[in-house]
Amino acid sequence: MIPKIIHYCWFGHNEKPAKFKEYLESWKKHLPEYTLKEWNEENFDVNICNYSREAYYTRNMAFVSDVCRVYALLTEGGIYLDTDVNILKSLDEKLDLKNGFLGMETETLIGTGLMAAPKGAMWVSALFNYYKRQRFINIWGHPMRTPNTKILTYKIMPKIPTYKRPKVFPMGFIGGDFINHTFEITPNTFAVHYYQGSWKYKKTLKVKLKNLAQGFCVRHFKTDFSK
């Protein structure tokens, strides 16, 4: 059974957006018996693997979260929520799904803004082990910002035996279209993901070159630019 724990991540010491308070209230309203656990620098070791260390040291906090959320589900089980997810109704009826559950983000990609699993689930373990083998910064200093949705959909799930896979609900279980940014809500919608995409931002050439140099230093000399 999936334990009644809600995990969420906030790295970088920045102030949370005002909207988060609204989403947090929806968690408390519809999931009142759940323990809320924030993961940050104080309770998660960003040096647990090269991927999270390099992401943190180059201030790519969303990708630190990609590792941390998997670690949280692997070691404790529960439900992970992105901080821009609004809960619309109780998820209690889904807690008996023995391998956990997810929802489709698009017609082809599994979403990761809401992830639920019992402690030690095979697919979660496989995803965590994947990150442990990867580097976030390549040898030239360039960050490899592959979305975790693609990693989970194309690299992890095909290798998991069918009987060990989580239940993946169709689009509509989690309202919100990542491509078109529409938010259709149906009677089968349990949550809405607003896809703020904190990892997607435009940069000038000067900033790109600076980040490339910093990435090279992080990869090869373990320099910390997170502060």
PDB file of C-alpha atoms in Angstrom:
ATOM      1  CA  MET A   1       0.000   0.000   0.000  1.00  0.00           C
ATOM      2  CA  ILE A   2       1.142   3.526  -0.753  1.00  0.00           C
ATOM      3  CA  PRO A   3       1.757   5.412   2.517  1.00  0.00           C
ATOM      4  CA  LYS A   4       0.003   8.707   3.189  1.00  0.00           C
ATOM      5  CA  ILE A   5       3.016  10.949   2.719  1.00  0.00           C
ATOM      6  CA  ILE A   6       3.210  13.880   0.309  1.00  0.00           C
ATOM      7  CA  HIS A   7       6.731  14.672  -0.817  1.00  0.00           C
ATOM      8  CA  TYR A   8       7.724  17.895  -2.533  1.00  0.00           C
ATOM      9  CA  CYS A   9      11.069  19.525  -3.277  1.00  0.00           C
ATOM     10  CA  TRP A  10      12.402  23.046  -2.892  1.00  0.00           C
ATOM     11  CA  PHE A  11      16.099  23.606  -3.524  1.00  0.00           C
ATOM     12  CA  GLY A  12      18.096  26.804  -3.899  1.00  0.00           C
ATOM     13  CA  HIS A  13      16.899  28.766  -0.839  1.00  0.00           C
ATOM     14  CA  ASN A  14      14.700  31.028  -2.978  1.00  0.00           C
ATOM     15  CA  GLU A  15      11.323  32.197  -1.736  1.00  0.00           C
ATOM     16  CA  LYS A  16       8.440  30.026  -2.859  1.00  0.00           C
ATOM     17  CA  PRO A  17       6.007  31.601  -5.328  1.00  0.00           C
ATOM     18  CA  ALA A  18       2.770  32.990  -3.920  1.00  0.00           C
ATOM     19  CA  LYS A  19       0.774  30.473  -5.962  1.00  0.00           C
ATOM     20  CA  PHE A  20       2.382  27.613  -4.067  1.00  0.00           C
ATOM     21  CA  LYS A  21       0.431  28.554  -0.944  1.00  0.00           C
ATOM     22  CA  GLU A  22      -2.774  28.099  -2.921  1.00  0.00           C
ATOM     23  CA  TYR A  23      -1.696  24.680  -4.180  1.00  0.00           C
ATOM     24  CA  LEU A  24      -0.531  23.676  -0.704  1.00  0.00           C
ATOM     25  CA  GLU A  25      -3.960  24.485   0.688  1.00  0.00           C
ATOM     26  CA  SER A  26      -5.517  22.179  -1.910  1.00  0.00           C
ATOM     27  CA  TRP A  27      -3.246  19.358  -0.699  1.00  0.00           C
ATOM     28  CA  LYS A  28      -4.319  19.941   2.884  1.00  0.00           C
ATOM     29  CA  LYS A  29      -7.989  20.192   1.940  1.00  0.00           C
ATOM     30  CA  HIS A  30      -8.257  17.008  -0.125  1.00  0.00           C
ATOM     31  CA  LEU A  31      -5.513  14.971   1.565  1.00  0.00           C
ATOM     32  CA  PRO A  32      -5.940  15.998   5.219  1.00  0.00           C
ATOM     33  CA  GLU A  33      -4.541  12.814   6.762  1.00  0.00           C
ATOM     34  CA  TYR A  34      -1.296  12.932   4.808  1.00  0.00           C
ATOM     35  CA  THR A  35       2.068  13.924   6.227  1.00  0.00           C
ATOM     36  CA  LEU A  36       3.707  16.728   4.238  1.00  0.00           C
ATOM     37  CA  LYS A  37       7.450  16.451   3.750  1.00  0.00           C
ATOM     38  CA  GLU A  38       9.537  19.123   2.074  1.00  0.00           C
ATOM     39  CA  TRP A  39      12.879  17.969   0.691  1.00  0.00           C
ATOM     40  CA  ASN A  40      15.689  20.499   0.448  1.00  0.00           C
ATOM     41  CA  GLU A  41      19.393  20.927   1.157  1.00  0.00           C
ATOM     42  CA  GLU A  42      18.829  20.219   4.845  1.00  0.00           C
ATOM     43  CA  ASN A  43      17.513  16.673   4.478  1.00  0.00           C
ATOM     44  CA  PHE A  44      18.752  15.526   1.064  1.00  0.00           C
ATOM     45  CA  ASP A  45      22.397  14.972   0.201  1.00  0.00           C
ATOM     46  CA  VAL A  46      22.862  16.586  -3.209  1.00  0.00           C
ATOM     47  CA  ASN A  47      26.156  14.698  -3.452  1.00  0.00           C
ATOM     48  CA  ILE A  48      24.338  11.368  -3.486  1.00  0.00           C
ATOM     49  CA  CYS A  49      25.324  11.003  -7.146  1.00  0.00           C
ATOM     50  CA  ASN A  50      27.197  12.974  -9.792  1.00  0.00           C
ATOM     51  CA  TYR A  51      23.981  13.921 -11.570  1.00  0.00           C
ATOM     52  CA  SER A  52      22.380  15.720  -8.624  1.00  0.00           C
ATOM     53  CA  ARG A  53      25.681  17.231  -7.489  1.00  0.00           C
ATOM     54  CA  GLU A  54      26.404  18.715 -10.907  1.00  0.00           C
ATOM     55  CA  ALA A  55      22.835  19.949 -11.290  1.00  0.00           C
ATOM     56  CA  TYR A  56      22.954  21.617  -7.878  1.00  0.00           C
ATOM     57  CA  TYR A  57      26.380  23.187  -8.332  1.00  0.00           C
ATOM     58  CA  THR A  58      25.222  24.722 -11.639  1.00  0.00           C
ATOM     59  CA  ARG A  59      21.936  25.937 -10.091  1.00  0.00           C
ATOM     60  CA  ASN A  60      19.730  23.618 -12.133  1.00  0.00           C
ATOM     61  CA  MET A  61      17.513  22.921  -9.143  1.00  0.00           C
ATOM     62  CA  ALA A  62      14.664  21.316 -11.085  1.00  0.00           C
ATOM     63  CA  PHE A  63      17.019  18.508 -12.059  1.00  0.00           C
ATOM     64  CA  VAL A  64      18.143  18.064  -8.466  1.00  0.00           C
ATOM     65  CA  SER A  65      14.464  17.538  -7.750  1.00  0.00           C
ATOM     66  CA  ASP A  66      14.356  14.829 -10.423  1.00  0.00           C
ATOM     67  CA  VAL A  67      16.751  12.749  -8.335  1.00  0.00           C
ATOM     68  CA  CYS A  68      15.373  13.717  -4.943  1.00  0.00           C
ATOM     69  CA  ARG A  69      11.752  12.819  -5.727  1.00  0.00           C
ATOM     70  CA  VAL A  70      12.826   9.347  -6.815  1.00  0.00           C
ATOM     71  CA  TYR A  71      14.957   8.921  -3.693  1.00  0.00           C
ATOM     72  CA  ALA A  72      12.004   9.957  -1.514  1.00  0.00           C
ATOM     73  CA  LEU A  73       9.648   7.450  -3.114  1.00  0.00           C
ATOM     74  CA  LEU A  74      12.255   4.702  -3.091  1.00  0.00           C
ATOM     75  CA  THR A  75      13.172   5.063   0.580  1.00  0.00           C
ATOM     76  CA  GLU A  76       9.812   6.064   2.070  1.00  0.00           C
ATOM     77  CA  GLY A  77       7.062   5.589  -0.482  1.00  0.00           C
ATOM     78  CA  GLY A  78       4.163   8.001  -0.806  1.00  0.00           C
ATOM     79  CA  ILE A  79       3.038  10.596  -3.322  1.00  0.00           C
ATOM     80  CA  TYR A  80       5.367  13.127  -4.899  1.00  0.00           C
ATOM     81  CA  LEU A  81       3.882  16.426  -6.103  1.00  0.00           C
ATOM     82  CA  ASP A  82       5.453  19.242  -8.065  1.00  0.00           C
ATOM     83  CA  THR A  83       4.930  22.590  -6.353  1.00  0.00           C
ATOM     84  CA  ASP A  84       2.684  23.745  -9.216  1.00  0.00           C
ATOM     85  CA  VAL A  85       0.180  20.897  -8.852  1.00  0.00           C
ATOM     86  CA  ASN A  86      -3.322  21.634  -7.576  1.00  0.00           C
ATOM     87  CA  ILE A  87      -5.200  18.699  -6.016  1.00  0.00           C
ATOM     88  CA  LEU A  88      -8.929  18.552  -6.805  1.00  0.00           C
ATOM     89  CA  LYS A  89     -10.064  15.426  -4.957  1.00  0.00           C
ATOM     90  CA  SER A  90      -8.870  12.720  -2.604  1.00  0.00           C
ATOM     91  CA  LEU A  91      -6.401  10.135  -3.884  1.00  0.00           C
ATOM     92  CA  ASP A  92      -7.202   7.610  -1.149  1.00  0.00           C
ATOM     93  CA  GLU A  93      -8.930   5.201  -3.538  1.00  0.00           C
ATOM     94  CA  LYS A  94      -5.656   4.849  -5.480  1.00  0.00           C
ATOM     95  CA  LEU A  95      -3.460   3.915  -2.525  1.00  0.00           C
ATOM     96  CA  ASP A  96      -4.067   0.183  -2.925  1.00  0.00           C
ATOM     97  CA  LEU A  97      -2.445   0.120  -6.368  1.00  0.00           C
ATOM     98  CA  LYS A  98       0.438  -2.176  -5.465  1.00  0.00           C
ATOM     99  CA  ASN A  99       3.024  -0.681  -7.841  1.00  0.00           C
ATOM    100  CA  GLY A 100       1.904   2.928  -7.543  1.00  0.00           C
ATOM    101  CA  PHE A 101       0.412   5.206 -10.165  1.00  0.00           C
ATOM    102  CA  LEU A 102       1.154   8.017 -12.599  1.00  0.00           C
ATOM    103  CA  GLY A 103      -0.740   9.949 -15.267  1.00  0.00           C
ATOM    104  CA  MET A 104      -0.015  10.676 -18.908  1.00  0.00           C
ATOM    105  CA  GLU A 105       1.314  14.185 -19.563  1.00  0.00           C
ATOM    106  CA  THR A 106       0.783  13.996 -23.329  1.00  0.00           C
ATOM    107  CA  GLU A 107      -0.421  11.249 -25.653  1.00  0.00           C
ATOM    108  CA  THR A 108       3.087   9.775 -25.598  1.00  0.00           C
ATOM    109  CA  LEU A 109       4.790  10.920 -22.369  1.00  0.00           C
ATOM    110  CA  ILE A 110       4.210   9.781 -18.797  1.00  0.00           C
ATOM    111  CA  GLY A 111       3.937  12.733 -16.422  1.00  0.00           C
ATOM    112  CA  THR A 112       6.151  13.132 -13.371  1.00  0.00           C
ATOM    113  CA  GLY A 113       4.456  16.042 -11.604  1.00  0.00           C
ATOM    114  CA  LEU A 114       2.448  13.518  -9.605  1.00  0.00           C
ATOM    115  CA  MET A 115       4.175  10.218  -8.842  1.00  0.00           C
ATOM    116  CA  ALA A 116       2.970   7.646  -6.341  1.00  0.00           C
ATOM    117  CA  ALA A 117       4.629   4.424  -5.227  1.00  0.00           C
ATOM    118  CA  PRO A 118       5.071   2.098  -2.284  1.00  0.00           C
ATOM    119  CA  LYS A 119       8.497   2.026  -0.697  1.00  0.00           C
ATOM    120  CA  GLY A 120      11.047   0.176  -2.828  1.00  0.00           C
ATOM    121  CA  ALA A 121       8.979  -0.113  -6.031  1.00  0.00           C
ATOM    122  CA  MET A 122      10.965  -1.702  -8.867  1.00  0.00           C
ATOM    123  CA  TRP A 123      10.351   1.067 -11.394  1.00  0.00           C
ATOM    124  CA  VAL A 124      11.382   3.726  -8.874  1.00  0.00           C
ATOM    125  CA  SER A 125      14.542   1.800  -8.056  1.00  0.00           C
ATOM    126  CA  ALA A 126      15.352   1.491 -11.756  1.00  0.00           C
ATOM    127  CA  LEU A 127      14.914   5.232 -12.257  1.00  0.00           C
ATOM    128  CA  PHE A 128      17.104   6.047  -9.268  1.00  0.00           C
ATOM    129  CA  ASN A 129      19.813   3.680 -10.478  1.00  0.00           C
ATOM    130  CA  TYR A 130      19.647   5.330 -13.889  1.00  0.00           C
ATOM    131  CA  TYR A 131      20.448   8.710 -12.356  1.00  0.00           C
ATOM    132  CA  LYS A 132      23.269   7.196 -10.319  1.00  0.00           C
ATOM    133  CA  ARG A 133      24.944   6.151 -13.572  1.00  0.00           C
ATOM    134  CA  GLN A 134      24.507   9.491 -15.350  1.00  0.00           C
ATOM    135  CA  ARG A 135      26.317  12.811 -15.420  1.00  0.00           C
ATOM    136  CA  PHE A 136      24.338  16.042 -15.660  1.00  0.00           C
ATOM    137  CA  ILE A 137      27.274  17.908 -17.211  1.00  0.00           C
ATOM    138  CA  ASN A 138      28.948  16.404 -20.267  1.00  0.00           C
ATOM    139  CA  ILE A 139      32.724  16.497 -20.794  1.00  0.00           C
ATOM    140  CA  TRP A 140      32.479  19.883 -22.546  1.00  0.00           C
ATOM    141  CA  GLY A 141      30.623  21.505 -19.650  1.00  0.00           C
ATOM    142  CA  HIS A 142      27.189  21.440 -21.256  1.00  0.00           C
ATOM    143  CA  PRO A 143      24.177  20.522 -19.061  1.00  0.00           C
ATOM    144  CA  MET A 144      22.174  17.534 -20.282  1.00  0.00           C
ATOM    145  CA  ARG A 145      18.645  18.739 -19.548  1.00  0.00           C
ATOM    146  CA  THR A 146      16.717  15.663 -20.623  1.00  0.00           C
ATOM    147  CA  PRO A 147      13.222  15.878 -19.081  1.00  0.00           C
ATOM    148  CA  ASN A 148      12.514  13.098 -16.618  1.00  0.00           C
ATOM    149  CA  THR A 149       9.282  12.393 -18.481  1.00  0.00           C
ATOM    150  CA  LYS A 150      11.296  11.173 -21.464  1.00  0.00           C
ATOM    151  CA  ILE A 151      13.700   9.195 -19.288  1.00  0.00           C
ATOM    152  CA  LEU A 152      10.851   7.455 -17.474  1.00  0.00           C
ATOM    153  CA  THR A 153       8.790   6.811 -20.616  1.00  0.00           C
ATOM    154  CA  TYR A 154      11.466   5.665 -23.031  1.00  0.00           C
ATOM    155  CA  LYS A 155      14.365   4.368 -20.935  1.00  0.00           C
ATOM    156  CA  ILE A 156      12.844   2.956 -17.756  1.00  0.00           C
ATOM    157  CA  MET A 157       9.312   1.651 -18.329  1.00  0.00           C
ATOM    158  CA  PRO A 158      10.141  -0.593 -21.313  1.00  0.00           C
ATOM    159  CA  LYS A 159      12.560  -2.513 -19.067  1.00  0.00           C
ATOM    160  CA  ILE A 160      10.084  -3.077 -16.232  1.00  0.00           C
ATOM    161  CA  PRO A 161       8.047  -6.325 -16.306  1.00  0.00           C
ATOM    162  CA  THR A 162       4.370  -5.612 -16.870  1.00  0.00           C
ATOM    163  CA  TYR A 163       3.359  -6.981 -13.474  1.00  0.00           C
ATOM    164  CA  LYS A 164       5.783  -4.577 -11.754  1.00  0.00           C
ATOM    165  CA  ARG A 165       4.728  -1.440 -13.600  1.00  0.00           C
ATOM    166  CA  PRO A 166       2.650   1.293 -11.971  1.00  0.00           C
ATOM    167  CA  LYS A 167      -0.861   2.065 -13.122  1.00  0.00           C
ATOM    168  CA  VAL A 168      -0.617   4.839 -15.711  1.00  0.00           C
ATOM    169  CA  PHE A 169      -3.846   6.780 -16.037  1.00  0.00           C
ATOM    170  CA  PRO A 170      -4.736   8.406 -19.378  1.00  0.00           C
ATOM    171  CA  MET A 171      -4.617  12.120 -20.052  1.00  0.00           C
ATOM    172  CA  GLY A 172      -7.285  13.830 -17.998  1.00  0.00           C
ATOM    173  CA  PHE A 173      -6.401  12.111 -14.726  1.00  0.00           C
ATOM    174  CA  ILE A 174      -4.030  15.028 -14.250  1.00  0.00           C
ATOM    175  CA  GLY A 175      -5.452  18.072 -15.986  1.00  0.00           C
ATOM    176  CA  GLY A 176      -3.067  20.229 -17.959  1.00  0.00           C
ATOM    177  CA  ASP A 177      -1.545  19.905 -21.412  1.00  0.00           C
ATOM    178  CA  PHE A 178       2.219  20.466 -21.371  1.00  0.00           C
ATOM    179  CA  ILE A 179       2.307  21.254 -25.090  1.00  0.00           C
ATOM    180  CA  ASN A 180      -0.683  23.588 -25.434  1.00  0.00           C
ATOM    181  CA  HIS A 181      -0.930  24.794 -21.813  1.00  0.00           C
ATOM    182  CA  THR A 182      -4.655  24.111 -21.669  1.00  0.00           C
ATOM    183  CA  PHE A 183      -6.293  22.922 -18.469  1.00  0.00           C
ATOM    184  CA  GLU A 184      -9.417  20.926 -19.233  1.00  0.00           C
ATOM    185  CA  ILE A 185     -11.019  19.446 -16.133  1.00  0.00           C
ATOM    186  CA  THR A 186     -13.337  16.432 -16.319  1.00  0.00           C
ATOM    187  CA  PRO A 187     -15.095  14.306 -13.670  1.00  0.00           C
ATOM    188  CA  ASN A 188     -12.071  11.987 -13.866  1.00  0.00           C
ATOM    189  CA  THR A 189      -9.547  14.740 -13.122  1.00  0.00           C
ATOM    190  CA  PHE A 190      -7.875  14.380  -9.727  1.00  0.00           C
ATOM    191  CA  ALA A 191      -5.261  17.132 -10.067  1.00  0.00           C
ATOM    192  CA  VAL A 192      -4.134  19.953 -12.334  1.00  0.00           C
ATOM    193  CA  HIS A 193      -0.502  20.512 -13.250  1.00  0.00           C
ATOM    194  CA  TYR A 194       0.215  24.088 -14.305  1.00  0.00           C
ATOM    195  CA  TYR A 195       3.631  23.329 -15.820  1.00  0.00           C
ATOM    196  CA  GLN A 196       5.502  26.411 -14.716  1.00  0.00           C
ATOM    197  CA  GLY A 197       8.656  24.774 -16.112  1.00  0.00           C
ATOM    198  CA  SER A 198      11.220  26.417 -13.855  1.00  0.00           C
ATOM    199  CA  TRP A 199      13.979  24.642 -15.804  1.00  0.00           C
ATOM    200  CA  LYS A 200      12.992  26.272 -19.125  1.00  0.00           C
ATOM    201  CA  TYR A 201      14.376  29.735 -19.631  1.00  0.00           C
ATOM    202  CA  LYS A 202      16.049  31.709 -22.402  1.00  0.00           C
ATOM    203  CA  LYS A 203      19.650  32.878 -22.095  1.00  0.00           C
ATOM    204  CA  THR A 204      21.858  35.335 -23.911  1.00  0.00           C
ATOM    205  CA  LEU A 205      25.009  34.092 -25.616  1.00  0.00           C
ATOM    206  CA  LYS A 206      27.074  35.664 -22.827  1.00  0.00           C
ATOM    207  CA  VAL A 207      25.149  33.765 -20.172  1.00  0.00           C
ATOM    208  CA  LYS A 208      25.364  30.531 -22.175  1.00  0.00           C
ATOM    209  CA  LEU A 209      29.146  30.839 -22.434  1.00  0.00           C
ATOM    210  CA  LYS A 210      29.419  31.635 -18.729  1.00  0.00           C
ATOM    211  CA  ASN A 211      27.288  28.614 -17.843  1.00  0.00           C
ATOM    212  CA  LEU A 212      29.350  26.422 -20.148  1.00  0.00           C
ATOM    213  CA  ALA A 213      32.559  27.492 -18.398  1.00  0.00           C
ATOM    214  CA  GLN A 214      31.002  26.919 -14.993  1.00  0.00           C
ATOM    215  CA  GLY A 215      29.706  23.533 -16.084  1.00  0.00           C
ATOM    216  CA  PHE A 216      33.193  22.521 -17.202  1.00  0.00           C
ATOM    217  CA  CYS A 217      34.585  23.495 -13.789  1.00  0.00           C
ATOM    218  CA  VAL A 218      31.828  21.591 -11.976  1.00  0.00           C
ATOM    219  CA  ARG A 219      32.335  18.458 -14.066  1.00  0.00           C
ATOM    220  CA  HIS A 220      36.114  18.344 -13.910  1.00  0.00           C
ATOM    221  CA  PHE A 221      37.038  20.253 -10.724  1.00  0.00           C
ATOM    222  CA  LYS A 222      33.851  19.902  -8.602  1.00  0.00           C
ATOM    223  CA  THR A 223      33.592  23.682  -8.248  1.00  0.00           C
ATOM    224  CA  ASP A 224      30.406  24.820  -6.492  1.00  0.00           C
ATOM    225  CA  PHE A 225      28.531  27.697  -8.185  1.00  0.00           C
ATOM    226  CA  SER A 226      25.273  27.117  -6.323  1.00  0.00           C
ATOM    227  CA  LYS A 227      25.706  30.094  -4.004  1.00  0.00           C
TER     228      LYS A 227
END
